[in-house]
């Protein structure tokens, strides 16, 4: 087998198509030889991982091997996939996040327990815990996982802040589906509700003072930061204090009067709409933006996408920094939430457009998140 693998490794840079290697992997796994796929992936990583950005053949074959192992039923395939991503040659934090999403999407949570007893990084384990939670698993009762998930030793990890069960505001998250040859996911962007509110020229709009800080901008925009950092996205995240309580009927006029970049010229010659939405719908949009990414990237995957959605929800609702998830959810449920959209030059109007605003329980604070991306 070693000679067979070495031959593939040597010839890889010369190939115009890698489908032949895919087919070899398919046949090997059909015979139950998951070890061949893991060994091939490790050998390829050892030879070409440092040139991955310039060598499409390596990226294509390695991804296929990992996807095939991770999405094919069987505990042996889980073990082989874990051996591949945990090898010295391939190990990488982003790879851990990706592998965790693949594995949790395709295997019973009980089969994932091997990662918590064998050779796997703390990063991979943390991601597996929350990828499983997103799929409704009770990790606190799963043998092999419960001890690690409930122990205090990993609470310093960023994902340690997240609850070990889905909250009401998270509902049943939209999650990607994977196969060896690709994947798909929902895109719940655009309009956030069915019934739009109209701006009323006679509506009472209280005076405002912008109170946006760098920390507030970062916190509110966490879920869509990957759109700007890894794709072509733009983000506008701002906070305003109001001199008097804002009634629901005045929200459209209020938004038009804030001087937002995303709404320049809106409501005059261009379409502008505002609609009330529940906080769980806002979380769903934030989670999709964070976990699946924009036009040219794949997002943070499920575990870190969940964290980013909570962080944006906290920023939009005005929850105190460092507050537990239960407090963030309680505060978010007391806020009034609205989705908005406009046919302005700021929004790309392709497939990735977000307009969200929240009004605090006392109706004296308004936060806005707008994001757009294009291919």
PDB file of C-alpha atoms in Angstrom, residues 44-332:
ATOM      1  CA  UNK A  44      -0.445  14.190   0.844  1.00  0.00           C
ATOM      2  CA  UNK A  45      -0.510  16.662   3.727  1.00  0.00           C
ATOM      3  CA  UNK A  46       3.087  15.864   4.561  1.00  0.00           C
ATOM      4  CA  UNK A  47       4.136  16.574   0.994  1.00  0.00           C
ATOM      5  CA  UNK A  48       1.925  19.486  -0.031  1.00  0.00           C
ATOM      6  CA  UNK A  49       0.086  21.132   2.899  1.00  0.00           C
ATOM      7  CA  UNK A  50       2.524  24.061   2.907  1.00  0.00           C
ATOM      8  CA  UNK A  51       1.686  24.706  -0.772  1.00  0.00           C
ATOM      9  CA  UNK A  52      -2.071  24.181  -0.411  1.00  0.00           C
ATOM     10  CA  UNK A  53      -2.910  27.701  -1.549  1.00  0.00           C
ATOM     11  CA  UNK A  54      -1.086  27.255  -4.840  1.00  0.00           C
ATOM     12  CA  UNK A  55      -1.832  23.606  -5.549  1.00  0.00           C
ATOM     13  CA  UNK A  56      -5.479  22.924  -6.353  1.00  0.00           C
ATOM     14  CA  UNK A  57      -4.899  19.203  -6.825  1.00  0.00           C
ATOM     15  CA  UNK A  58      -3.901  18.752  -3.191  1.00  0.00           C
ATOM     16  CA  UNK A  59      -6.807  20.787  -1.838  1.00  0.00           C
ATOM     17  CA  UNK A  60      -9.318  18.912  -3.977  1.00  0.00           C
ATOM     18  CA  UNK A  61      -8.071  15.420  -3.104  1.00  0.00           C
ATOM     19  CA  UNK A  62      -7.552  16.074   0.602  1.00  0.00           C
ATOM     20  CA  UNK A  63     -11.014  17.597   0.934  1.00  0.00           C
ATOM     21  CA  UNK A  64     -12.580  14.666  -0.880  1.00  0.00           C
ATOM     22  CA  UNK A  65     -10.834  12.115   1.328  1.00  0.00           C
ATOM     23  CA  UNK A  66     -11.950  13.915   4.487  1.00  0.00           C
ATOM     24  CA  UNK A  67     -15.509  14.353   3.249  1.00  0.00           C
ATOM     25  CA  UNK A  68     -15.775  10.738   2.143  1.00  0.00           C
ATOM     26  CA  UNK A  69     -14.555   9.394   5.464  1.00  0.00           C
ATOM     27  CA  UNK A  70     -16.612  11.858   7.511  1.00  0.00           C
ATOM     28  CA  UNK A  71     -19.928  11.417   5.698  1.00  0.00           C
ATOM     29  CA  UNK A  72     -19.878   7.643   5.202  1.00  0.00           C
ATOM     30  CA  UNK A  73     -21.668   5.732   7.998  1.00  0.00           C
ATOM     31  CA  UNK A  74     -19.597   3.560  10.290  1.00  0.00           C
ATOM     32  CA  UNK A  75     -17.574   3.973  13.458  1.00  0.00           C
ATOM     33  CA  UNK A  76     -14.432   2.875  11.615  1.00  0.00           C
ATOM     34  CA  UNK A  77     -14.789   5.779   9.220  1.00  0.00           C
ATOM     35  CA  UNK A  78     -15.097   8.194  12.142  1.00  0.00           C
ATOM     36  CA  UNK A  79     -11.875   6.817  13.609  1.00  0.00           C
ATOM     37  CA  UNK A  80     -10.063   7.125  10.278  1.00  0.00           C
ATOM     38  CA  UNK A  81     -11.258  10.696   9.758  1.00  0.00           C
ATOM     39  CA  UNK A  82     -10.078  11.621  13.250  1.00  0.00           C
ATOM     40  CA  UNK A  83      -6.687  10.025  12.586  1.00  0.00           C
ATOM     41  CA  UNK A  84      -6.377  12.069   9.409  1.00  0.00           C
ATOM     42  CA  UNK A  85      -7.209  15.486  10.882  1.00  0.00           C
ATOM     43  CA  UNK A  86      -5.273  14.815  14.097  1.00  0.00           C
ATOM     44  CA  UNK A  87      -2.072  13.820  12.332  1.00  0.00           C
ATOM     45  CA  UNK A  88       0.958  16.055  12.710  1.00  0.00           C
ATOM     46  CA  UNK A  89       1.012  16.574   8.946  1.00  0.00           C
ATOM     47  CA  UNK A  90      -2.577  17.847   8.647  1.00  0.00           C
ATOM     48  CA  UNK A  91      -3.430  19.326  12.062  1.00  0.00           C
ATOM     49  CA  UNK A  92      -4.935  22.831  11.884  1.00  0.00           C
ATOM     50  CA  UNK A  93      -7.550  24.710  13.928  1.00  0.00           C
ATOM     51  CA  UNK A  94      -9.706  25.561  10.914  1.00  0.00           C
ATOM     52  CA  UNK A  95      -9.515  21.940   9.796  1.00  0.00           C
ATOM     53  CA  UNK A  96     -10.720  20.866  13.250  1.00  0.00           C
ATOM     54  CA  UNK A  97     -13.792  23.097  12.917  1.00  0.00           C
ATOM     55  CA  UNK A  98     -14.550  21.773   9.456  1.00  0.00           C
ATOM     56  CA  UNK A  99     -14.063  18.133  10.407  1.00  0.00           C
ATOM     57  CA  UNK A 100     -16.283  18.522  13.472  1.00  0.00           C
ATOM     58  CA  UNK A 101     -19.103  19.899  11.335  1.00  0.00           C
ATOM     59  CA  UNK A 102     -18.740  17.071   8.808  1.00  0.00           C
ATOM     60  CA  UNK A 103     -18.626  14.320  11.411  1.00  0.00           C
ATOM     61  CA  UNK A 104     -21.510  15.593  13.533  1.00  0.00           C
ATOM     62  CA  UNK A 105     -23.694  15.978  10.453  1.00  0.00           C
ATOM     63  CA  UNK A 106     -23.356  12.327   9.456  1.00  0.00           C
ATOM     64  CA  UNK A 107     -22.846  10.141  12.534  1.00  0.00           C
ATOM     65  CA  UNK A 108     -24.708   9.349  15.764  1.00  0.00           C
ATOM     66  CA  UNK A 109     -23.277  11.286  18.681  1.00  0.00           C
ATOM     67  CA  UNK A 110     -22.263   8.002  20.342  1.00  0.00           C
ATOM     68  CA  UNK A 111     -19.802   7.329  17.499  1.00  0.00           C
ATOM     69  CA  UNK A 112     -18.134  10.699  18.105  1.00  0.00           C
ATOM     70  CA  UNK A 113     -17.115   9.680  21.637  1.00  0.00           C
ATOM     71  CA  UNK A 114     -13.897   8.134  20.287  1.00  0.00           C
ATOM     72  CA  UNK A 115     -12.556  11.681  19.821  1.00  0.00           C
ATOM     73  CA  UNK A 116     -12.673  12.168  23.590  1.00  0.00           C
ATOM     74  CA  UNK A 117     -10.627   9.102  24.439  1.00  0.00           C
ATOM     75  CA  UNK A 118      -8.194   8.947  21.536  1.00  0.00           C
ATOM     76  CA  UNK A 119      -5.803  11.338  19.838  1.00  0.00           C
ATOM     77  CA  UNK A 120      -7.777  14.516  19.160  1.00  0.00           C
ATOM     78  CA  UNK A 121      -7.100  18.164  19.936  1.00  0.00           C
ATOM     79  CA  UNK A 122      -9.054  20.133  22.538  1.00  0.00           C
ATOM     80  CA  UNK A 123     -10.205  22.366  19.699  1.00  0.00           C
ATOM     81  CA  UNK A 124     -11.700  19.444  17.797  1.00  0.00           C
ATOM     82  CA  UNK A 125     -13.380  18.143  20.936  1.00  0.00           C
ATOM     83  CA  UNK A 126     -14.881  21.540  21.788  1.00  0.00           C
ATOM     84  CA  UNK A 127     -16.215  21.903  18.257  1.00  0.00           C
ATOM     85  CA  UNK A 128     -17.653  18.379  18.264  1.00  0.00           C
ATOM     86  CA  UNK A 129     -19.500  19.108  21.514  1.00  0.00           C
ATOM     87  CA  UNK A 130     -21.298  22.119  20.090  1.00  0.00           C
ATOM     88  CA  UNK A 131     -21.818  20.681  16.620  1.00  0.00           C
ATOM     89  CA  UNK A 132     -23.603  17.834  18.411  1.00  0.00           C
ATOM     90  CA  UNK A 133     -25.605  20.263  20.573  1.00  0.00           C
ATOM     91  CA  UNK A 134     -26.743  22.084  17.435  1.00  0.00           C
ATOM     92  CA  UNK A 135     -28.137  18.778  16.185  1.00  0.00           C
ATOM     93  CA  UNK A 136     -30.113  18.225  19.364  1.00  0.00           C
ATOM     94  CA  UNK A 137     -27.798  15.766  21.113  1.00  0.00           C
ATOM     95  CA  UNK A 138     -27.680  15.642  24.900  1.00  0.00           C
ATOM     96  CA  UNK A 139     -23.927  15.734  25.361  1.00  0.00           C
ATOM     97  CA  UNK A 140     -24.287  15.771  29.146  1.00  0.00           C
ATOM     98  CA  UNK A 141     -25.719  12.250  29.013  1.00  0.00           C
ATOM     99  CA  UNK A 142     -23.622  10.755  26.200  1.00  0.00           C
ATOM    100  CA  UNK A 143     -21.091   8.171  27.490  1.00  0.00           C
ATOM    101  CA  UNK A 144     -17.549   9.134  26.581  1.00  0.00           C
ATOM    102  CA  UNK A 145     -18.470  12.787  25.944  1.00  0.00           C
ATOM    103  CA  UNK A 146     -20.360  13.822  29.092  1.00  0.00           C
ATOM    104  CA  UNK A 147     -17.320  13.692  31.371  1.00  0.00           C
ATOM    105  CA  UNK A 148     -15.301  15.988  29.128  1.00  0.00           C
ATOM    106  CA  UNK A 149     -18.169  18.326  28.221  1.00  0.00           C
ATOM    107  CA  UNK A 150     -19.202  18.949  31.827  1.00  0.00           C
ATOM    108  CA  UNK A 151     -15.718  19.176  33.350  1.00  0.00           C
ATOM    109  CA  UNK A 152     -14.401  22.622  34.316  1.00  0.00           C
ATOM    110  CA  UNK A 153     -10.980  22.164  32.710  1.00  0.00           C
ATOM    111  CA  UNK A 154     -12.001  23.527  29.294  1.00  0.00           C
ATOM    112  CA  UNK A 155     -14.135  26.488  30.435  1.00  0.00           C
ATOM    113  CA  UNK A 156     -11.315  28.849  29.461  1.00  0.00           C
ATOM    114  CA  UNK A 157     -11.918  27.840  25.845  1.00  0.00           C
ATOM    115  CA  UNK A 158     -13.990  30.414  23.882  1.00  0.00           C
ATOM    116  CA  UNK A 159     -16.701  27.811  23.227  1.00  0.00           C
ATOM    117  CA  UNK A 160     -16.893  27.049  26.947  1.00  0.00           C
ATOM    118  CA  UNK A 161     -19.242  30.033  27.350  1.00  0.00           C
ATOM    119  CA  UNK A 162     -21.952  28.391  25.266  1.00  0.00           C
ATOM    120  CA  UNK A 163     -24.805  26.430  26.888  1.00  0.00           C
ATOM    121  CA  UNK A 164     -24.676  22.650  26.542  1.00  0.00           C
ATOM    122  CA  UNK A 165     -28.248  22.518  25.240  1.00  0.00           C
ATOM    123  CA  UNK A 166     -30.136  24.517  22.644  1.00  0.00           C
ATOM    124  CA  UNK A 167     -32.035  27.480  24.070  1.00  0.00           C
ATOM    125  CA  UNK A 168     -35.527  28.508  23.031  1.00  0.00           C
ATOM    126  CA  UNK A 169     -34.205  31.403  20.954  1.00  0.00           C
ATOM    127  CA  UNK A 170     -32.040  28.996  18.950  1.00  0.00           C
ATOM    128  CA  UNK A 171     -34.944  26.674  18.202  1.00  0.00           C
ATOM    129  CA  UNK A 172     -33.901  24.115  15.594  1.00  0.00           C
ATOM    130  CA  UNK A 173     -31.044  25.785  13.694  1.00  0.00           C
ATOM    131  CA  UNK A 174     -30.713  25.469   9.931  1.00  0.00           C
ATOM    132  CA  UNK A 175     -27.653  23.278   9.445  1.00  0.00           C
ATOM    133  CA  UNK A 176     -25.735  22.328   6.304  1.00  0.00           C
ATOM    134  CA  UNK A 177     -25.972  18.920   4.717  1.00  0.00           C
ATOM    135  CA  UNK A 178     -22.793  17.325   3.396  1.00  0.00           C
ATOM    136  CA  UNK A 179     -21.776  14.598   1.002  1.00  0.00           C
ATOM    137  CA  UNK A 180     -18.423  13.530  -0.368  1.00  0.00           C
ATOM    138  CA  UNK A 181     -18.911  15.737  -3.426  1.00  0.00           C
ATOM    139  CA  UNK A 182     -20.352  18.872  -1.873  1.00  0.00           C
ATOM    140  CA  UNK A 183     -22.877  20.353   0.495  1.00  0.00           C
ATOM    141  CA  UNK A 184     -25.790  22.737   0.799  1.00  0.00           C
ATOM    142  CA  UNK A 185     -27.223  25.136   3.348  1.00  0.00           C
ATOM    143  CA  UNK A 186     -30.081  27.579   3.738  1.00  0.00           C
ATOM    144  CA  UNK A 187     -29.714  31.322   3.129  1.00  0.00           C
ATOM    145  CA  UNK A 188     -32.336  33.066   5.280  1.00  0.00           C
ATOM    146  CA  UNK A 189     -31.303  36.560   4.303  1.00  0.00           C
ATOM    147  CA  UNK A 190     -33.323  39.392   2.796  1.00  0.00           C
ATOM    148  CA  UNK A 191     -36.773  40.156   4.219  1.00  0.00           C
ATOM    149  CA  UNK A 192     -37.241  38.909   7.780  1.00  0.00           C
ATOM    150  CA  UNK A 193     -41.026  39.028   7.968  1.00  0.00           C
ATOM    151  CA  UNK A 194     -44.060  38.870   5.756  1.00  0.00           C
ATOM    152  CA  UNK A 195     -45.823  42.096   6.653  1.00  0.00           C
ATOM    153  CA  UNK A 196     -43.912  45.326   6.108  1.00  0.00           C
ATOM    154  CA  UNK A 197     -44.493  48.550   8.055  1.00  0.00           C
ATOM    155  CA  UNK A 198     -44.665  51.828   6.171  1.00  0.00           C
ATOM    156  CA  UNK A 199     -42.845  54.986   7.127  1.00  0.00           C
ATOM    157  CA  UNK A 200     -45.283  57.620   8.365  1.00  0.00           C
ATOM    158  CA  UNK A 201     -44.266  61.185   7.626  1.00  0.00           C
ATOM    159  CA  UNK A 202     -46.317  62.334  10.604  1.00  0.00           C
ATOM    160  CA  UNK A 203     -44.884  59.818  13.084  1.00  0.00           C
ATOM    161  CA  UNK A 204     -43.297  61.214  16.223  1.00  0.00           C
ATOM    162  CA  UNK A 205     -39.565  60.557  16.160  1.00  0.00           C
ATOM    163  CA  UNK A 206     -37.587  61.397  19.307  1.00  0.00           C
ATOM    164  CA  UNK A 207     -34.237  63.116  19.075  1.00  0.00           C
ATOM    165  CA  UNK A 208     -31.223  60.800  19.136  1.00  0.00           C
ATOM    166  CA  UNK A 209     -27.593  60.724  20.135  1.00  0.00           C
ATOM    167  CA  UNK A 210     -25.236  58.230  18.561  1.00  0.00           C
ATOM    168  CA  UNK A 211     -23.377  56.242  21.205  1.00  0.00           C
ATOM    169  CA  UNK A 212     -21.521  53.776  18.969  1.00  0.00           C
ATOM    170  CA  UNK A 213     -18.198  52.622  20.377  1.00  0.00           C
ATOM    171  CA  UNK A 214     -15.518  50.464  18.829  1.00  0.00           C
ATOM    172  CA  UNK A 215     -16.460  47.653  21.205  1.00  0.00           C
ATOM    173  CA  UNK A 216     -20.142  47.936  20.282  1.00  0.00           C
ATOM    174  CA  UNK A 217     -19.362  47.878  16.564  1.00  0.00           C
ATOM    175  CA  UNK A 218     -17.216  44.782  16.971  1.00  0.00           C
ATOM    176  CA  UNK A 219     -19.714  42.970  19.179  1.00  0.00           C
ATOM    177  CA  UNK A 220     -22.759  43.671  17.021  1.00  0.00           C
ATOM    178  CA  UNK A 221     -20.916  42.764  13.841  1.00  0.00           C
ATOM    179  CA  UNK A 222     -19.334  39.529  15.087  1.00  0.00           C
ATOM    180  CA  UNK A 223     -21.691  37.271  13.121  1.00  0.00           C
ATOM    181  CA  UNK A 224     -20.923  38.970   9.794  1.00  0.00           C
ATOM    182  CA  UNK A 225     -17.255  39.835  10.372  1.00  0.00           C
ATOM    183  CA  UNK A 226     -16.239  36.929   8.134  1.00  0.00           C
ATOM    184  CA  UNK A 227     -18.122  38.543   5.221  1.00  0.00           C
ATOM    185  CA  UNK A 228     -15.787  41.534   5.328  1.00  0.00           C
ATOM    186  CA  UNK A 229     -12.598  39.702   6.344  1.00  0.00           C
ATOM    187  CA  UNK A 230     -12.801  36.799   3.893  1.00  0.00           C
ATOM    188  CA  UNK A 231     -15.149  37.954   1.121  1.00  0.00           C
ATOM    189  CA  UNK A 232     -16.396  41.228  -0.393  1.00  0.00           C
ATOM    190  CA  UNK A 233     -18.721  42.246   2.417  1.00  0.00           C
ATOM    191  CA  UNK A 234     -19.606  45.592   3.987  1.00  0.00           C
ATOM    192  CA  UNK A 235     -20.898  46.070   7.520  1.00  0.00           C
ATOM    193  CA  UNK A 236     -22.619  48.916   9.332  1.00  0.00           C
ATOM    194  CA  UNK A 237     -23.123  48.453  13.087  1.00  0.00           C
ATOM    195  CA  UNK A 238     -24.280  51.428  15.171  1.00  0.00           C
ATOM    196  CA  UNK A 239     -26.011  52.291  18.446  1.00  0.00           C
ATOM    197  CA  UNK A 240     -28.239  55.252  19.325  1.00  0.00           C
ATOM    198  CA  UNK A 241     -29.736  56.586  22.557  1.00  0.00           C
ATOM    199  CA  UNK A 242     -33.191  58.112  22.235  1.00  0.00           C
ATOM    200  CA  UNK A 243     -34.493  61.124  24.167  1.00  0.00           C
ATOM    201  CA  UNK A 244     -37.934  59.516  24.547  1.00  0.00           C
ATOM    202  CA  UNK A 245     -39.400  56.021  24.189  1.00  0.00           C
ATOM    203  CA  UNK A 246     -39.761  54.897  20.571  1.00  0.00           C
ATOM    204  CA  UNK A 247     -43.154  53.477  19.635  1.00  0.00           C
ATOM    205  CA  UNK A 248     -43.356  50.699  17.057  1.00  0.00           C
ATOM    206  CA  UNK A 249     -45.165  52.836  14.483  1.00  0.00           C
ATOM    207  CA  UNK A 250     -42.230  55.275  14.406  1.00  0.00           C
ATOM    208  CA  UNK A 251     -39.488  52.711  13.772  1.00  0.00           C
ATOM    209  CA  UNK A 252     -39.449  53.094   9.942  1.00  0.00           C
ATOM    210  CA  UNK A 253     -39.231  56.900  10.160  1.00  0.00           C
ATOM    211  CA  UNK A 254     -36.616  56.600  12.910  1.00  0.00           C
ATOM    212  CA  UNK A 255     -34.391  54.388  10.757  1.00  0.00           C
ATOM    213  CA  UNK A 256     -34.647  56.747   7.811  1.00  0.00           C
ATOM    214  CA  UNK A 257     -33.615  59.664  10.010  1.00  0.00           C
ATOM    215  CA  UNK A 258     -30.488  58.149  11.568  1.00  0.00           C
ATOM    216  CA  UNK A 259     -28.152  58.930   8.667  1.00  0.00           C
ATOM    217  CA  UNK A 260     -27.248  55.307   8.091  1.00  0.00           C
ATOM    218  CA  UNK A 261     -24.930  54.679   5.148  1.00  0.00           C
ATOM    219  CA  UNK A 262     -26.936  51.630   4.134  1.00  0.00           C
ATOM    220  CA  UNK A 263     -30.151  53.694   3.830  1.00  0.00           C
ATOM    221  CA  UNK A 264     -28.909  56.715   1.924  1.00  0.00           C
ATOM    222  CA  UNK A 265     -31.673  57.772  -0.514  1.00  0.00           C
ATOM    223  CA  UNK A 266     -34.018  55.096   0.856  1.00  0.00           C
ATOM    224  CA  UNK A 267     -37.684  55.974   1.112  1.00  0.00           C
ATOM    225  CA  UNK A 268     -37.533  58.655  -1.562  1.00  0.00           C
ATOM    226  CA  UNK A 269     -37.031  57.067  -4.950  1.00  0.00           C
ATOM    227  CA  UNK A 270     -35.990  53.637  -3.729  1.00  0.00           C
ATOM    228  CA  UNK A 271     -37.835  50.799  -2.030  1.00  0.00           C
ATOM    229  CA  UNK A 272     -37.611  50.648   1.756  1.00  0.00           C
ATOM    230  CA  UNK A 273     -39.337  48.144   4.044  1.00  0.00           C
ATOM    231  CA  UNK A 274     -39.382  47.401   7.757  1.00  0.00           C
ATOM    232  CA  UNK A 275     -41.032  44.428   9.423  1.00  0.00           C
ATOM    233  CA  UNK A 276     -41.307  43.218  12.998  1.00  0.00           C
ATOM    234  CA  UNK A 277     -39.655  39.860  13.650  1.00  0.00           C
ATOM    235  CA  UNK A 278     -39.166  37.641  16.715  1.00  0.00           C
ATOM    236  CA  UNK A 279     -35.707  37.311  18.281  1.00  0.00           C
ATOM    237  CA  UNK A 280     -35.416  33.667  17.238  1.00  0.00           C
ATOM    238  CA  UNK A 281     -35.710  34.736  13.597  1.00  0.00           C
ATOM    239  CA  UNK A 282     -32.965  37.307  14.160  1.00  0.00           C
ATOM    240  CA  UNK A 283     -30.760  34.610  15.741  1.00  0.00           C
ATOM    241  CA  UNK A 284     -31.410  32.314  12.780  1.00  0.00           C
ATOM    242  CA  UNK A 285     -30.123  34.946  10.359  1.00  0.00           C
ATOM    243  CA  UNK A 286     -27.094  35.760  12.521  1.00  0.00           C
ATOM    244  CA  UNK A 287     -26.230  32.070  12.853  1.00  0.00           C
ATOM    245  CA  UNK A 288     -26.481  31.453   9.108  1.00  0.00           C
ATOM    246  CA  UNK A 289     -24.277  34.467   8.366  1.00  0.00           C
ATOM    247  CA  UNK A 290     -21.641  33.371  10.856  1.00  0.00           C
ATOM    248  CA  UNK A 291     -21.649  29.628  10.268  1.00  0.00           C
ATOM    249  CA  UNK A 292     -21.951  29.415   6.468  1.00  0.00           C
ATOM    250  CA  UNK A 293     -20.254  32.670   5.422  1.00  0.00           C
ATOM    251  CA  UNK A 294     -20.743  35.002   2.504  1.00  0.00           C
ATOM    252  CA  UNK A 295     -20.090  34.831  -1.216  1.00  0.00           C
ATOM    253  CA  UNK A 296     -16.443  33.733  -1.170  1.00  0.00           C
ATOM    254  CA  UNK A 297     -15.931  31.923   2.124  1.00  0.00           C
ATOM    255  CA  UNK A 298     -17.358  29.090   4.172  1.00  0.00           C
ATOM    256  CA  UNK A 299     -17.935  30.853   7.479  1.00  0.00           C
ATOM    257  CA  UNK A 300     -16.963  29.710  10.953  1.00  0.00           C
ATOM    258  CA  UNK A 301     -18.905  26.404  10.804  1.00  0.00           C
ATOM    259  CA  UNK A 302     -21.478  25.398  13.408  1.00  0.00           C
ATOM    260  CA  UNK A 303     -19.734  25.658  16.775  1.00  0.00           C
ATOM    261  CA  UNK A 304     -18.053  29.025  16.255  1.00  0.00           C
ATOM    262  CA  UNK A 305     -20.999  30.219  14.185  1.00  0.00           C
ATOM    263  CA  UNK A 306     -23.186  29.559  17.217  1.00  0.00           C
ATOM    264  CA  UNK A 307     -20.830  31.589  19.413  1.00  0.00           C
ATOM    265  CA  UNK A 308     -20.711  34.484  16.936  1.00  0.00           C
ATOM    266  CA  UNK A 309     -24.511  34.572  16.648  1.00  0.00           C
ATOM    267  CA  UNK A 310     -24.826  34.826  20.428  1.00  0.00           C
ATOM    268  CA  UNK A 311     -22.212  37.591  20.538  1.00  0.00           C
ATOM    269  CA  UNK A 312     -24.058  39.635  17.921  1.00  0.00           C
ATOM    270  CA  UNK A 313     -27.351  39.018  19.702  1.00  0.00           C
ATOM    271  CA  UNK A 314     -25.777  40.292  22.924  1.00  0.00           C
ATOM    272  CA  UNK A 315     -24.445  43.407  21.197  1.00  0.00           C
ATOM    273  CA  UNK A 316     -27.732  44.205  19.503  1.00  0.00           C
ATOM    274  CA  UNK A 317     -29.773  43.692  22.679  1.00  0.00           C
ATOM    275  CA  UNK A 318     -27.384  45.724  24.845  1.00  0.00           C
ATOM    276  CA  UNK A 319     -26.591  42.906  27.264  1.00  0.00           C
ATOM    277  CA  UNK A 320     -23.707  43.576  29.638  1.00  0.00           C
ATOM    278  CA  UNK A 321     -20.356  42.247  28.433  1.00  0.00           C
ATOM    279  CA  UNK A 322     -19.567  38.822  29.848  1.00  0.00           C
ATOM    280  CA  UNK A 323     -23.153  38.070  30.804  1.00  0.00           C
ATOM    281  CA  UNK A 324     -24.194  34.397  30.647  1.00  0.00           C
ATOM    282  CA  UNK A 325     -26.210  33.117  27.708  1.00  0.00           C
ATOM    283  CA  UNK A 326     -29.376  32.927  29.808  1.00  0.00           C
ATOM    284  CA  UNK A 327     -29.173  36.666  30.473  1.00  0.00           C
ATOM    285  CA  UNK A 328     -28.506  37.426  26.811  1.00  0.00           C
ATOM    286  CA  UNK A 329     -31.573  35.446  25.806  1.00  0.00           C
ATOM    287  CA  UNK A 330     -33.762  37.092  28.448  1.00  0.00           C
ATOM    288  CA  UNK A 331     -32.653  40.554  27.344  1.00  0.00           C
ATOM    289  CA  UNK A 332     -33.133  39.708  23.670  1.00  0.00           C
TER     290      UNK A 332
END
